[in-house]
Every structure is written in C-alpha cells, then in structure tokens.
Short mmCIF file of C-alpha atoms and ligand atoms in Angstrom, two decimals:
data_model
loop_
_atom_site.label_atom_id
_atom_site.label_comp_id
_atom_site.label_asym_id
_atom_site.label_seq_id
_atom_site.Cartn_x
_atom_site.Cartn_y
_atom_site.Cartn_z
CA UNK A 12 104.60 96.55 13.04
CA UNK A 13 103.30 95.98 16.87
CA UNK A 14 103.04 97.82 19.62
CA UNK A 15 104.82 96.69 23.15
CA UNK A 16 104.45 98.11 26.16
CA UNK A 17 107.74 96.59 28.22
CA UNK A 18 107.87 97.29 32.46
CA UNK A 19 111.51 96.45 33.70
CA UNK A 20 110.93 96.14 37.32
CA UNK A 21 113.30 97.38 39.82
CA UNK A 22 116.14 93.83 39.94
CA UNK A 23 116.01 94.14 36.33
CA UNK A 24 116.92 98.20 36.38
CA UNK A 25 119.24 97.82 39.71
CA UNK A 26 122.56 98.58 38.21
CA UNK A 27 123.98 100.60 35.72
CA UNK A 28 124.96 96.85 34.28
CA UNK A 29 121.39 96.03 34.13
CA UNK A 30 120.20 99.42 33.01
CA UNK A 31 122.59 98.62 29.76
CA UNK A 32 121.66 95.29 29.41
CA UNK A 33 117.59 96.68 29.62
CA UNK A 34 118.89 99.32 26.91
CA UNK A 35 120.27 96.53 24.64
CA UNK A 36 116.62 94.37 25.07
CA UNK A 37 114.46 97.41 23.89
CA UNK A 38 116.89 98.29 21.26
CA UNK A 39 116.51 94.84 19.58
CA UNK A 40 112.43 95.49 19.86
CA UNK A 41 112.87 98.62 18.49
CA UNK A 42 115.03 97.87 15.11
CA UNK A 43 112.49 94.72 14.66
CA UNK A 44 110.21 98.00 13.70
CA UNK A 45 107.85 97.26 16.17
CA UNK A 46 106.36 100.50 18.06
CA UNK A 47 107.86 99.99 22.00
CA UNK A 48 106.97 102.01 24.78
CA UNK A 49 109.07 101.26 28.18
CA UNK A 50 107.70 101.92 31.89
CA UNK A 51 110.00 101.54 34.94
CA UNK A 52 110.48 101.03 38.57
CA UNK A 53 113.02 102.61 40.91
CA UNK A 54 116.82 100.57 40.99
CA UNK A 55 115.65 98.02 43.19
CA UNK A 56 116.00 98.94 46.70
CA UNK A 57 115.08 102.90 46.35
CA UNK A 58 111.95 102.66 46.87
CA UNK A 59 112.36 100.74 50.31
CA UNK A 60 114.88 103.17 51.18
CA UNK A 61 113.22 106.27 50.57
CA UNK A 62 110.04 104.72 52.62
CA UNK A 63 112.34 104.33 55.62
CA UNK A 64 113.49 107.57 55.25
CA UNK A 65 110.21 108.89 55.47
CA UNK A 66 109.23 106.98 58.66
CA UNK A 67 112.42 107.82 60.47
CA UNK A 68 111.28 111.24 60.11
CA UNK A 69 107.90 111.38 60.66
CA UNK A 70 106.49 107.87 62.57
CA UNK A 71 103.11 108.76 60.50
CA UNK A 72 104.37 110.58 58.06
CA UNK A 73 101.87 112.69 55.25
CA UNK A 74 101.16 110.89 52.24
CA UNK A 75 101.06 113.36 49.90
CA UNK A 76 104.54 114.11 50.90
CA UNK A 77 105.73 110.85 50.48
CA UNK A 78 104.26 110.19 47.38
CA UNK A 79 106.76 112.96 46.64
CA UNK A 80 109.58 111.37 47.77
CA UNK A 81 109.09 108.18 47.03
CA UNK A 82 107.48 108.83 43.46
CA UNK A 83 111.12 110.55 43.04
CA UNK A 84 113.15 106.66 42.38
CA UNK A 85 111.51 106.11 39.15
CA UNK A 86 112.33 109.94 37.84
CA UNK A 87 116.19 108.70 37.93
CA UNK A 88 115.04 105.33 36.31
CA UNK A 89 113.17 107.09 33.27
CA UNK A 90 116.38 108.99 32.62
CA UNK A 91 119.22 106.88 32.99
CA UNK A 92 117.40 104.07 30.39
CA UNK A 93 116.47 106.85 28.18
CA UNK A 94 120.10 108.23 27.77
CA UNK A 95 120.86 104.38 27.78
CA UNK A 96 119.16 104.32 24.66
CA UNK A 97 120.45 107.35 23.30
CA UNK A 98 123.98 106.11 24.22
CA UNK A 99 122.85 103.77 21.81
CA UNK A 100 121.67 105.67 18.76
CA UNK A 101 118.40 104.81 19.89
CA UNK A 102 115.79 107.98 20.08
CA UNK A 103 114.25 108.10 23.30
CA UNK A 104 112.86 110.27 25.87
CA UNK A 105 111.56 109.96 29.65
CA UNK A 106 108.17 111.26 30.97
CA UNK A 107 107.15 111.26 34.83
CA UNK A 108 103.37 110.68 35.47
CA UNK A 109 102.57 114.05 35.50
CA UNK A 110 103.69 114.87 31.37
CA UNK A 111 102.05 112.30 30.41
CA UNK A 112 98.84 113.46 32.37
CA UNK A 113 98.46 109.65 34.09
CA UNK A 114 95.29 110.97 35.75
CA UNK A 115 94.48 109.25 39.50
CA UNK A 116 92.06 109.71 42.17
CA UNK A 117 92.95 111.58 45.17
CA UNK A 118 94.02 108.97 47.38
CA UNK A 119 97.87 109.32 47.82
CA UNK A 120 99.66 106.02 48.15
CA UNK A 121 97.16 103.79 46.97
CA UNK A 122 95.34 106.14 44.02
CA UNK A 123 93.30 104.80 41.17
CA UNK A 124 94.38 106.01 37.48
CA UNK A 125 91.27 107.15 35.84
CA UNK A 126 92.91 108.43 32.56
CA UNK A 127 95.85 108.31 30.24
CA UNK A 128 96.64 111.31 27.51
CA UNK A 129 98.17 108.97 24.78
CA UNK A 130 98.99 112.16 22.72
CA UNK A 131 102.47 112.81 23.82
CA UNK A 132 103.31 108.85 23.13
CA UNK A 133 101.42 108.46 20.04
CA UNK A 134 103.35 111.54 18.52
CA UNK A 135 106.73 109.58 19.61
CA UNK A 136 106.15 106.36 18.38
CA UNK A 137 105.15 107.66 14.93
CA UNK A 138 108.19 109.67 15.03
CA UNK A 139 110.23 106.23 16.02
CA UNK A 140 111.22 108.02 19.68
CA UNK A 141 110.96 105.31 22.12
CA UNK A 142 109.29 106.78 25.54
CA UNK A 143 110.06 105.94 28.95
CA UNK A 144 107.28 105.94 31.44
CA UNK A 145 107.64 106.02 35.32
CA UNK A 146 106.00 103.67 36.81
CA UNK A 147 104.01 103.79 39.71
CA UNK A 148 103.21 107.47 39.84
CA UNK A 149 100.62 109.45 38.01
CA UNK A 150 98.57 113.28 39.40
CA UNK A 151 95.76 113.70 41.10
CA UNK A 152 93.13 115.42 40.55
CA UNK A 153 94.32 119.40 42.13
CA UNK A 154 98.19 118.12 40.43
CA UNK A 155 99.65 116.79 42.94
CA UNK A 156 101.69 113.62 42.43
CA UNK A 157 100.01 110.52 43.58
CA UNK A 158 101.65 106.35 43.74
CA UNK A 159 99.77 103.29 43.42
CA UNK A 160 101.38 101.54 46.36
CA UNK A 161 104.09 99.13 46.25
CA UNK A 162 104.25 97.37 43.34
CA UNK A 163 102.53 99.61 41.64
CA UNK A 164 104.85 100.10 38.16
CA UNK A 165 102.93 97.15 36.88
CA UNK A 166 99.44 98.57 36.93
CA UNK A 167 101.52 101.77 34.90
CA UNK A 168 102.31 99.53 32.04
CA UNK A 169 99.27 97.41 31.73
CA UNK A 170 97.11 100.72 31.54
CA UNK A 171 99.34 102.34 29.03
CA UNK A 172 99.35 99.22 27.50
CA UNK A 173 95.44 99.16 27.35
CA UNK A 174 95.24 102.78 26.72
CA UNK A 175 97.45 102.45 23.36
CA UNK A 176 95.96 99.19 22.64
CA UNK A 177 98.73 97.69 22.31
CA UNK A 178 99.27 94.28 20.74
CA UNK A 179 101.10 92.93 24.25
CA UNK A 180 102.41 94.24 27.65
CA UNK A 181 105.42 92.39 28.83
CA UNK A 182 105.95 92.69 32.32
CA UNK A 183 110.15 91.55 32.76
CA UNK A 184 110.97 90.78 35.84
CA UNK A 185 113.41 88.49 37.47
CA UNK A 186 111.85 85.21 37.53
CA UNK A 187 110.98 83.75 33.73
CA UNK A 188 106.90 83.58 34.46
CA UNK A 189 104.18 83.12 37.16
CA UNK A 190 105.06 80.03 39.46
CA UNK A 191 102.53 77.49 40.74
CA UNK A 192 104.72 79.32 43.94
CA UNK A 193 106.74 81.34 44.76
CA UNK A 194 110.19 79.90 43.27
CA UNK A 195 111.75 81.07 46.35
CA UNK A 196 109.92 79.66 49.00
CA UNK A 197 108.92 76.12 46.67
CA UNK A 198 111.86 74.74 44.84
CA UNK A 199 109.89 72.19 43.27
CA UNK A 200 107.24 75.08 41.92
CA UNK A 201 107.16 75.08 38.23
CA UNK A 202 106.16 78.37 35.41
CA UNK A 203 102.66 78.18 33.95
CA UNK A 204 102.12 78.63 30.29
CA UNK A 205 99.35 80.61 30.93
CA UNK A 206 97.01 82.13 33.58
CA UNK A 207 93.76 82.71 33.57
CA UNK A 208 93.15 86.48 34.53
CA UNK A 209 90.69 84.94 37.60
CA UNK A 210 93.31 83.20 38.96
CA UNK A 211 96.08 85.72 38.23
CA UNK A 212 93.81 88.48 40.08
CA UNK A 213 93.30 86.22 43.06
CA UNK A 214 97.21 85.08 43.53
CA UNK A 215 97.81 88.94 43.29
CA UNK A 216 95.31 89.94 45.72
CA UNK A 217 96.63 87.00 47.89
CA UNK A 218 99.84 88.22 48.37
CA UNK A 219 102.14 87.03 45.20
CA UNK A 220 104.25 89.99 44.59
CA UNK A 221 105.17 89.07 40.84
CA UNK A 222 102.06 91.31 39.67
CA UNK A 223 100.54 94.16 41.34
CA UNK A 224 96.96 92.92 41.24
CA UNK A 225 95.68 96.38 39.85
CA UNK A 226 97.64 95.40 36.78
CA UNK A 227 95.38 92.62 36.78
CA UNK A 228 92.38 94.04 36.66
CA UNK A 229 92.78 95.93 33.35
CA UNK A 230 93.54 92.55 31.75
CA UNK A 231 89.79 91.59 32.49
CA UNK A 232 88.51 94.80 31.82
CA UNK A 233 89.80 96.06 28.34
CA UNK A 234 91.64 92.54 27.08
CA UNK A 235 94.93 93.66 27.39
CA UNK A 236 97.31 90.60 26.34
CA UNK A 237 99.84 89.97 29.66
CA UNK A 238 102.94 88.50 29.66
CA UNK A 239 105.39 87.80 32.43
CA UNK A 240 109.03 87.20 31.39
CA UNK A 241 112.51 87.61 32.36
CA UNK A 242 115.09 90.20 31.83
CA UNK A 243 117.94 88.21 32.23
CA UNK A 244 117.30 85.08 29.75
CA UNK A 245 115.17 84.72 27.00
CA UNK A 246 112.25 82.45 27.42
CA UNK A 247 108.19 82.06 26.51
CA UNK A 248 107.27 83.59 30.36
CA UNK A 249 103.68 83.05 31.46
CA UNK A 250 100.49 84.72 29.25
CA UNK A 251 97.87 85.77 31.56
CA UNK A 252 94.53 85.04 28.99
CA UNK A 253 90.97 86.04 29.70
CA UNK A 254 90.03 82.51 28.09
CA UNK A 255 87.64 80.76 30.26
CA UNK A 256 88.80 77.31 30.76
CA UNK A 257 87.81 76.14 34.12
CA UNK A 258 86.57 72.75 32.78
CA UNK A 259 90.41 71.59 31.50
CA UNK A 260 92.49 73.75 34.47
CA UNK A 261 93.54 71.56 37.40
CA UNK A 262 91.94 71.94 39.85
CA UNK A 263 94.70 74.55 41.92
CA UNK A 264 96.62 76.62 39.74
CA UNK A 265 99.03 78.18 42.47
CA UNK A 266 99.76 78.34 46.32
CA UNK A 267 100.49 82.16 47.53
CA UNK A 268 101.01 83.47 51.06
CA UNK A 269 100.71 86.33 52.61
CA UNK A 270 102.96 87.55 55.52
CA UNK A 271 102.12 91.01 56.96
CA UNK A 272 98.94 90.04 58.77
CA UNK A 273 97.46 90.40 62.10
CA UNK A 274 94.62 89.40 64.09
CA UNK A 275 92.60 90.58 66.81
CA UNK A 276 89.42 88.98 68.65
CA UNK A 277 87.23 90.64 71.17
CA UNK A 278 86.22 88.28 73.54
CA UNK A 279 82.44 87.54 75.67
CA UNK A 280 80.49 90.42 72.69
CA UNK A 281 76.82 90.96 73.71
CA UNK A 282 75.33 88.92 71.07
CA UNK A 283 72.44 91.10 69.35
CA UNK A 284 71.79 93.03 66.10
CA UNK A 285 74.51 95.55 64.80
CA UNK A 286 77.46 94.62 66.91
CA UNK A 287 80.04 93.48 64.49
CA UNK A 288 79.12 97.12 62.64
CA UNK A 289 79.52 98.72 65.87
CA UNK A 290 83.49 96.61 65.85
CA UNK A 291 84.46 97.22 62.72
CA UNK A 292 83.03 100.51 61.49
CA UNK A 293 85.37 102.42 64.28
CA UNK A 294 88.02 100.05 62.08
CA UNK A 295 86.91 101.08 58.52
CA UNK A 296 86.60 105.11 59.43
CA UNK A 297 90.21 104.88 60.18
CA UNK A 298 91.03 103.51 57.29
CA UNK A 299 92.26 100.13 58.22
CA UNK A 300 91.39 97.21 55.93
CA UNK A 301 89.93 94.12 57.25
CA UNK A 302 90.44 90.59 55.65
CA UNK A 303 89.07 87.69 57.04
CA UNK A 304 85.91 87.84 59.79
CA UNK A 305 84.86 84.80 62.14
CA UNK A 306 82.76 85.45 64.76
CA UNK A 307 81.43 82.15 67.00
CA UNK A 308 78.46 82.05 69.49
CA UNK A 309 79.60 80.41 72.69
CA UNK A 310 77.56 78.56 75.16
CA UNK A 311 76.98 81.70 77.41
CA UNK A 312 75.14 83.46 74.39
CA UNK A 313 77.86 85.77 73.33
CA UNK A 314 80.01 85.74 70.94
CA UNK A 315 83.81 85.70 70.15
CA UNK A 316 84.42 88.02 67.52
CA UNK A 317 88.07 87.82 65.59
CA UNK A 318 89.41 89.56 62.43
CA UNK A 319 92.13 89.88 60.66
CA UNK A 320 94.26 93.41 59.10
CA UNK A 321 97.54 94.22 58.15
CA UNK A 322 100.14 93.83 60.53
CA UNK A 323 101.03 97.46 59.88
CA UNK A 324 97.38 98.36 61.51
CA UNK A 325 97.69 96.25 64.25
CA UNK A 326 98.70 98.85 66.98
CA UNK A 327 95.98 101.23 65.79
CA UNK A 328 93.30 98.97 65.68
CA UNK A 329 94.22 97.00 69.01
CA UNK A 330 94.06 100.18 70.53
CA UNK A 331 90.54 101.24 68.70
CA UNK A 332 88.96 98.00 69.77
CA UNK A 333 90.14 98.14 73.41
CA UNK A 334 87.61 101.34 73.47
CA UNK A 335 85.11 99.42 71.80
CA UNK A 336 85.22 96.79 73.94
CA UNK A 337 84.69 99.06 76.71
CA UNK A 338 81.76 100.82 74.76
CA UNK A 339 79.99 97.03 74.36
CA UNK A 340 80.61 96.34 77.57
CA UNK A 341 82.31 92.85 76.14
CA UNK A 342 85.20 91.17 77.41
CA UNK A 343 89.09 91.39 76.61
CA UNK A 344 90.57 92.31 73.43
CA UNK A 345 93.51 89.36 72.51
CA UNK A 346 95.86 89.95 69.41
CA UNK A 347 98.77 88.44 67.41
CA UNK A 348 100.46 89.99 64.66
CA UNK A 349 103.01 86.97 63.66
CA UNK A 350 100.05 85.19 61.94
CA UNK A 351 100.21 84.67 57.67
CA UNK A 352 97.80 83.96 55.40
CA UNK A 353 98.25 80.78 53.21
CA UNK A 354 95.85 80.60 49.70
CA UNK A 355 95.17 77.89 47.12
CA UNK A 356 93.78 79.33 43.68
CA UNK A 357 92.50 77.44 41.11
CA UNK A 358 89.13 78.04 38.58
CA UNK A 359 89.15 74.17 38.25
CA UNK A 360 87.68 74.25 41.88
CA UNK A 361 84.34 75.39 40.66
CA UNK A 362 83.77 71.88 39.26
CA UNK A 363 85.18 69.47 42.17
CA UNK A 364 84.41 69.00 45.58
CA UNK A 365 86.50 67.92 48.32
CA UNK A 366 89.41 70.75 47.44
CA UNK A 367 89.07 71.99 50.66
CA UNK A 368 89.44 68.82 52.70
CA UNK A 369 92.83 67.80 50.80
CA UNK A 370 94.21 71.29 51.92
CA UNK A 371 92.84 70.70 55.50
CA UNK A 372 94.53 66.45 55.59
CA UNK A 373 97.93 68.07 53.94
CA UNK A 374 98.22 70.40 57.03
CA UNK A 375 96.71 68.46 59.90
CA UNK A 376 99.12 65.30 58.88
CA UNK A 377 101.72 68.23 58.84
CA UNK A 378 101.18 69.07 62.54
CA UNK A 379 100.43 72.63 61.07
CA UNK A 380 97.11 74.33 62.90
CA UNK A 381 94.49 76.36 61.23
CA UNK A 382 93.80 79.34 62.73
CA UNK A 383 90.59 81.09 60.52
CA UNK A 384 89.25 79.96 56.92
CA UNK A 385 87.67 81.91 54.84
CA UNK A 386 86.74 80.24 50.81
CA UNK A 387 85.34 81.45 47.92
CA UNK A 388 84.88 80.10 43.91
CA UNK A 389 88.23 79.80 43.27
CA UNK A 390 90.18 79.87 46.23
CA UNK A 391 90.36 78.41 50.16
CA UNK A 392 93.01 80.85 52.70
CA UNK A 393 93.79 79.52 55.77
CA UNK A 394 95.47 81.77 58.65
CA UNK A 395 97.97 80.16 60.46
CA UNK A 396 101.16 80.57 62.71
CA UNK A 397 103.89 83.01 60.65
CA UNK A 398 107.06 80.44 61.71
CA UNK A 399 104.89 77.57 59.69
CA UNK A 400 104.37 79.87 56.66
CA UNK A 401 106.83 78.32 54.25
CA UNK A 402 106.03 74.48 55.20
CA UNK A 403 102.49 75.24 54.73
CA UNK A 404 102.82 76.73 51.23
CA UNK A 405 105.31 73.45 50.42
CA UNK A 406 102.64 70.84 51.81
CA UNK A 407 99.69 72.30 50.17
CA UNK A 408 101.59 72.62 46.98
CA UNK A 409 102.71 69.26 46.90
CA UNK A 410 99.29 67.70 48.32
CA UNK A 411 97.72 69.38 45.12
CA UNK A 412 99.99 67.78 42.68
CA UNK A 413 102.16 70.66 41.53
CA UNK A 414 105.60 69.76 42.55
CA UNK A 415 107.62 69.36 39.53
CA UNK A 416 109.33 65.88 39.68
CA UNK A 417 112.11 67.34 37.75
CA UNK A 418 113.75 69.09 40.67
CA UNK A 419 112.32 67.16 42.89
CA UNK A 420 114.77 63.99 42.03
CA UNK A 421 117.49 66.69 41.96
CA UNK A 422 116.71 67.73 45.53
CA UNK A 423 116.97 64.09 46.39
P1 LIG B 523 109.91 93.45 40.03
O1 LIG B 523 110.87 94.26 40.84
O2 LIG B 523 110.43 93.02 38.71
O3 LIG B 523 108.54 94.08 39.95
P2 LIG B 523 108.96 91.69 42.13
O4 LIG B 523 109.95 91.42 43.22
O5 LIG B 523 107.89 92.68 42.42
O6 LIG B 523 109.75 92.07 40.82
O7 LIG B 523 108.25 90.33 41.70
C1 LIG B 523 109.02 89.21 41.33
C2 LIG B 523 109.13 88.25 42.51
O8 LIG B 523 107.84 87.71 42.79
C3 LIG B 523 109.96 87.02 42.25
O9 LIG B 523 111.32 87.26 42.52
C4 LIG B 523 109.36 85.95 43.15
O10 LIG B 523 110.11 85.73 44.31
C5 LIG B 523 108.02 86.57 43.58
N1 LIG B 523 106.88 85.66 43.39
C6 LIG B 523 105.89 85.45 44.29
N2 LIG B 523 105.03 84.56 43.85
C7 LIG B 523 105.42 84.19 42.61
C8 LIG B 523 104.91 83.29 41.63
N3 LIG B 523 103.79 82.60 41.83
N4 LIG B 523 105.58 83.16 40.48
C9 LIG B 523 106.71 83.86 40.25
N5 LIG B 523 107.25 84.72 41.14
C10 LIG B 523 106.62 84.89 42.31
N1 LIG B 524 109.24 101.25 42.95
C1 LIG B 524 107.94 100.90 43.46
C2 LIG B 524 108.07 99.85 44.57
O1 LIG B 524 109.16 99.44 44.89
C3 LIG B 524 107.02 100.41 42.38
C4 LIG B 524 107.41 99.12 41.71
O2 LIG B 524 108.55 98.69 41.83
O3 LIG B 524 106.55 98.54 41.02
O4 LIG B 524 107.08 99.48 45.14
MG1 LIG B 525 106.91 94.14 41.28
#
C-alpha cells in the first residue's frame, strides 16, 4: 500500500464533467488500496476572476483581503470533489488551509509554508477517508489566511506530499508531462521522460507555468518523487528526479519564455561608487523585484544603467526612478514594458562551450534582436521585443535540436 498525493489543477477541475471524471481517477487509486490524498485548484478561471474583481474595486487593493477572496475558489473545489467521491461510495472529506494548520509566513500573496500538521490526514488515511486539500492557501502566522501566488496549488501538494512522505506526488494537469516547450507555443516540442529538479526549478522560475517553481524546490530539498501527468488520458507524464546526470543530458533540456516583463534604463548616471544601490534600493524598499541588470560605461564616463521588473511594476518604478534620476543628477529615464524574456535550460551546458553562440546565430539569422543577456550554469535568457516572443522560443528550440521530427513531417 502507497501513499499519493494527487493535485488536479484548475482545466482538470473546470466542470462539474471534469470534477466527476477527477472523482472516478481517485476512486480507482483508492480501491487499488493505496493511501491517496487529493489537493486542488479553483474551476479554472475563478481565480482570474475573483483577481479582477478585486482590482476593479480597489486599483491597489489589500492583500490580506484578497487572499480572502481569492483563497475562497479552492473552498468550492475541496467540496464539490469530496461529495464527488461520496456520490461515489467513496469516504472523503475537504479541509481549507487553515484545518489542516498549513502554516506560512506573513507575506500575503506570495507566503512561504513553514509547516504542515499531518495529524488530521494521517488519522483519515488510516481510517480509508480520502482528504481533499485546497491548494494554494495555508494561515499565517496571527491566522489569517495567506496564498502562495498564482500557481501556487502545486507547491500545496508537493509539501503535503513531502510532509507525509509519500511514495509520489502526481501533479495532473492538462498537458501529459513537461515539454522541451511549451506545447502551445512549439508544435514540434516533445514530453521528457524525466527532469532533472535543476532544470525543472530553472524552467519554473523562467516563466513555464506547468509547475509553480516553489513546488520545485521541495523536490530538491526533502526528495519528494514528482510526476507531471494528465487528467484526461492515461500516460507515463514526466518524473522530475534529483539524479545528477549532467554528463548524458543534452545539452538544452527546454526553451521557456516569459511575457510580463518590463524594462527601464536611466540614462548619462554619474559613474562612481554606490550608484546602482542608490537606483535600485528605492526599487527593492517598494517591493518591486528586479531581474536582469546591465549597466555600460559610455565614452563620456557615465554610465547607462537598464533593468528589468515585472510589467505589473512598471508604472511604479518608472515613476520611482524619474525621482532618482533627479536625485543623481543623471539624465532621462526611457522604458518599455512590451519586452519578454526568452530562456534555454539545460545541466548538459556545464560541460560544452559554445551554447551560447548557437542561441545568439539562431536569432541573428532570424532577424530577431537581443535586447539584454544575462547566463548562468545551466541557462542563457535573452530579452527581446514581446511581438518576436513565440518565433524566438521556435528558433532556439529548433537550433538546439529538440523539434520532434514526428510532427514536424505532419506540419509539412
Ligand atoms: P493547471 O491549471 O493544471 O495547474 P497550468 O495552466 O498551470 O495548469 O499549467 C499547464 C500549462 O503549462 C499547459 O497547458 C502548457 O500550456 C503550459 N506549459 C508551459 N510550458 C510548458 C512545458 N514546458 N511543458 C508542458 N506544459 C507547459
Ligand atoms: N487557483 C490558483 C491560481 O489560479 C492556484 C492554482 O491554480 O494553482 O493561480
Ligand atoms: Mg498551474
């Protein structure tokens, strides 16, 4: 007898169809005789929609009040699969983040869990209950609820997963794996049998949406056994392993892309000690995240000095660098916020050389200009315009060889 930990994400959960059909998958788990434990998103679209609410009513609104309201999706979720279950003489029985004491930091909409009571599950396992978990939402440290941010439902099931130890955490979505792209944008992309957790991690972090790359992170810290699959056919998925096997990978495992991104350059920057701390801490106490940094010396002795954040930040930290401008005494401030970021990952790039320059060919002979680069072990991101996003993900995935032939003679 194993334990599962199974995440239906919100496609997979969108109907009352699907919500059946989910009920019928765990069902068959859970007669096997193996110990299953379910988390879940929000019917697909809920959570979007209860985000715009909360902007149409407040332009910034609080965010420990919308991690009420939007936390609120995945308590209908939790109880429409668990009477789904019972419906079906299966024993079941929901739990928000708050029963099962899911214990977060204290940053609303993008908190930390720090703990997970297993009490309440163990005692319904043993007693062959099958629980449903929210996903997404766990309680801070006063009580209040806190999310994870979008995408979030993932990270619920791989902790649970890792707090129960269980024997695998199936993440069912609606693709059947982890793409060397995504399938959407890339036709020709084809699933991975496995992932290392590196590379996973990075993709995540990078901007593929098919795991939330918090979810990631447990896998390298406590082991937890990953598996992406689908909830609409049966199918091996994609294993995400902790094996480190750099030395037979390819050398790029995936292409991702990023969209929401902005940048912003302050021009003619007295070039001396401190000044890019003097740009960007105004940045950081405001809480905006920056990405990528490039700062060049021109022949007058100062320096052009460009970042990047996301494209939700832009106003605010346009207008926060127009006073700092003013404060250095520099020269204009320039932005654009229809700019994406495009990223190769691959741990076989830590043995070969020239990764970058193949990236670099496959988009100059594309016509398709480079904006910022930024590289590290495993991975090379390029900025560049938003309306050559998609080619640039296609040409860089078939410059590194990942195309599968397959469909490509059927798109031919
Ligand atoms: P869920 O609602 O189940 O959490 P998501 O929409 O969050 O599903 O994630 C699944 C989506 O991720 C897919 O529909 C696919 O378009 C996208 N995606 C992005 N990159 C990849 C990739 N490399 N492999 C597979 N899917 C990807
Ligand atoms: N419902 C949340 C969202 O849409 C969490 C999730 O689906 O993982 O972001
Ligand atoms: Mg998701």
């Amino acid at each position: 007898m194993a334990t599962f930990v199974q995440k239906y994400g919100g496609t997979s959960v969108g109907s009352v169809e699907r919500i059946n059909a989910v009920a019928d998958r765990v069902k068959r788990w859970h007669d096997d005789g193996h110990r299953v434990v379910v988390v879940v998103s929000a019917m697909s679209g809920e959570t979007n929609r209860l985000e715009g609410l909360g902007y149409e009513i407040a332009g910034q609104p609080d965010p420990r009040e919308m991690d009420v309201l939007l936390s609120s999706g995945e308590q209908a979720s939790v109880a429409l699969l668990a009477m789904a279950l019972m419906q079906r003489g299966c024993k079941s029985r929901s739990y928000l983040g708050t029963q099962i004491r899911l214990q977060t930091d204290a940053n609303h909409m993008k908190a930390r869990i720090e703990d997970i009571e297993t009490a309440k599950l163990d005692t319904d396992l043993d007693a062959g209950i099958v629980p449903v978990v929210a996903g997404f939402q766990g309680v801070g440290p006063n009580g209040d609820i806190t999310t994870f941010g979008r995408g979030g439902s993932d990270t619920t099931a791989v902790a649970v997963a890792a707090a129960l130890k269980a024997d695998e955490c199936q993440i069912y979505t609606d693709v059947d794996g982890v793409y060397t792209a995504d399938p959407r944008v890339v036709p020709t992309a084809r699933r991975l049998e496995s992932v290392t957790f590196e590379e996973m991690f990075e993709l995540a972090s990078l901007g593929s949406k098919v795991l939330h790359s918090r979810s990631v992170e447990f896998v390298g810290k406590y082991g937890v056994p990953l598996r992406v699959l689908s909830s609409f056919e049966d199918g091996p998925g994609t294993l995400i392993t902790t094996e480190d096997r750099s030395m037979e990978q390819p050398i790029v495992s995936g292409v991702t892309y990023a969209r929401d991104e902005a940048k912003l350059t302050l021009t003619a920057v007295p070039d001396v000690p401190g000044v890019a701390s003097r740009i960007l801490s105004p940045i950081g106490a405001a809480s905006i995240e920056v990405d990528m940094i490039v700062q060049n010396i021109g022949g007058d002795g100062t320096t052009d000095f460009t970042f990047t954040v996301r494209r939700a930040d832009f106003d605010r930290a346009h207008e926060i660098l127009l006073a700092t401008g003013q404060e250095l005494n520099a020269g204009s401030v320039t932005g654009d916020d229809k700019i994406a970021k495009v990223s190769a990952v691959g741990v076989g790039m830590r043995s070969h050389a020239g990764v970058a320059t193949t990236m670099f060919d496959a988009l100059g002979h594309e016509g398709i200009n480079i904006q910022m680069i930024s590289t590290s072990e495993i991975k090379i991101s390029v900025v560049v315009e938003e309306r050559q996003l998609e080619n640039a993900v296609r040409v860089i995935h078939t410059a590194f060889g990942l195309d599968d032939d397959a469909v490509d003679e059927e798109v031919d």
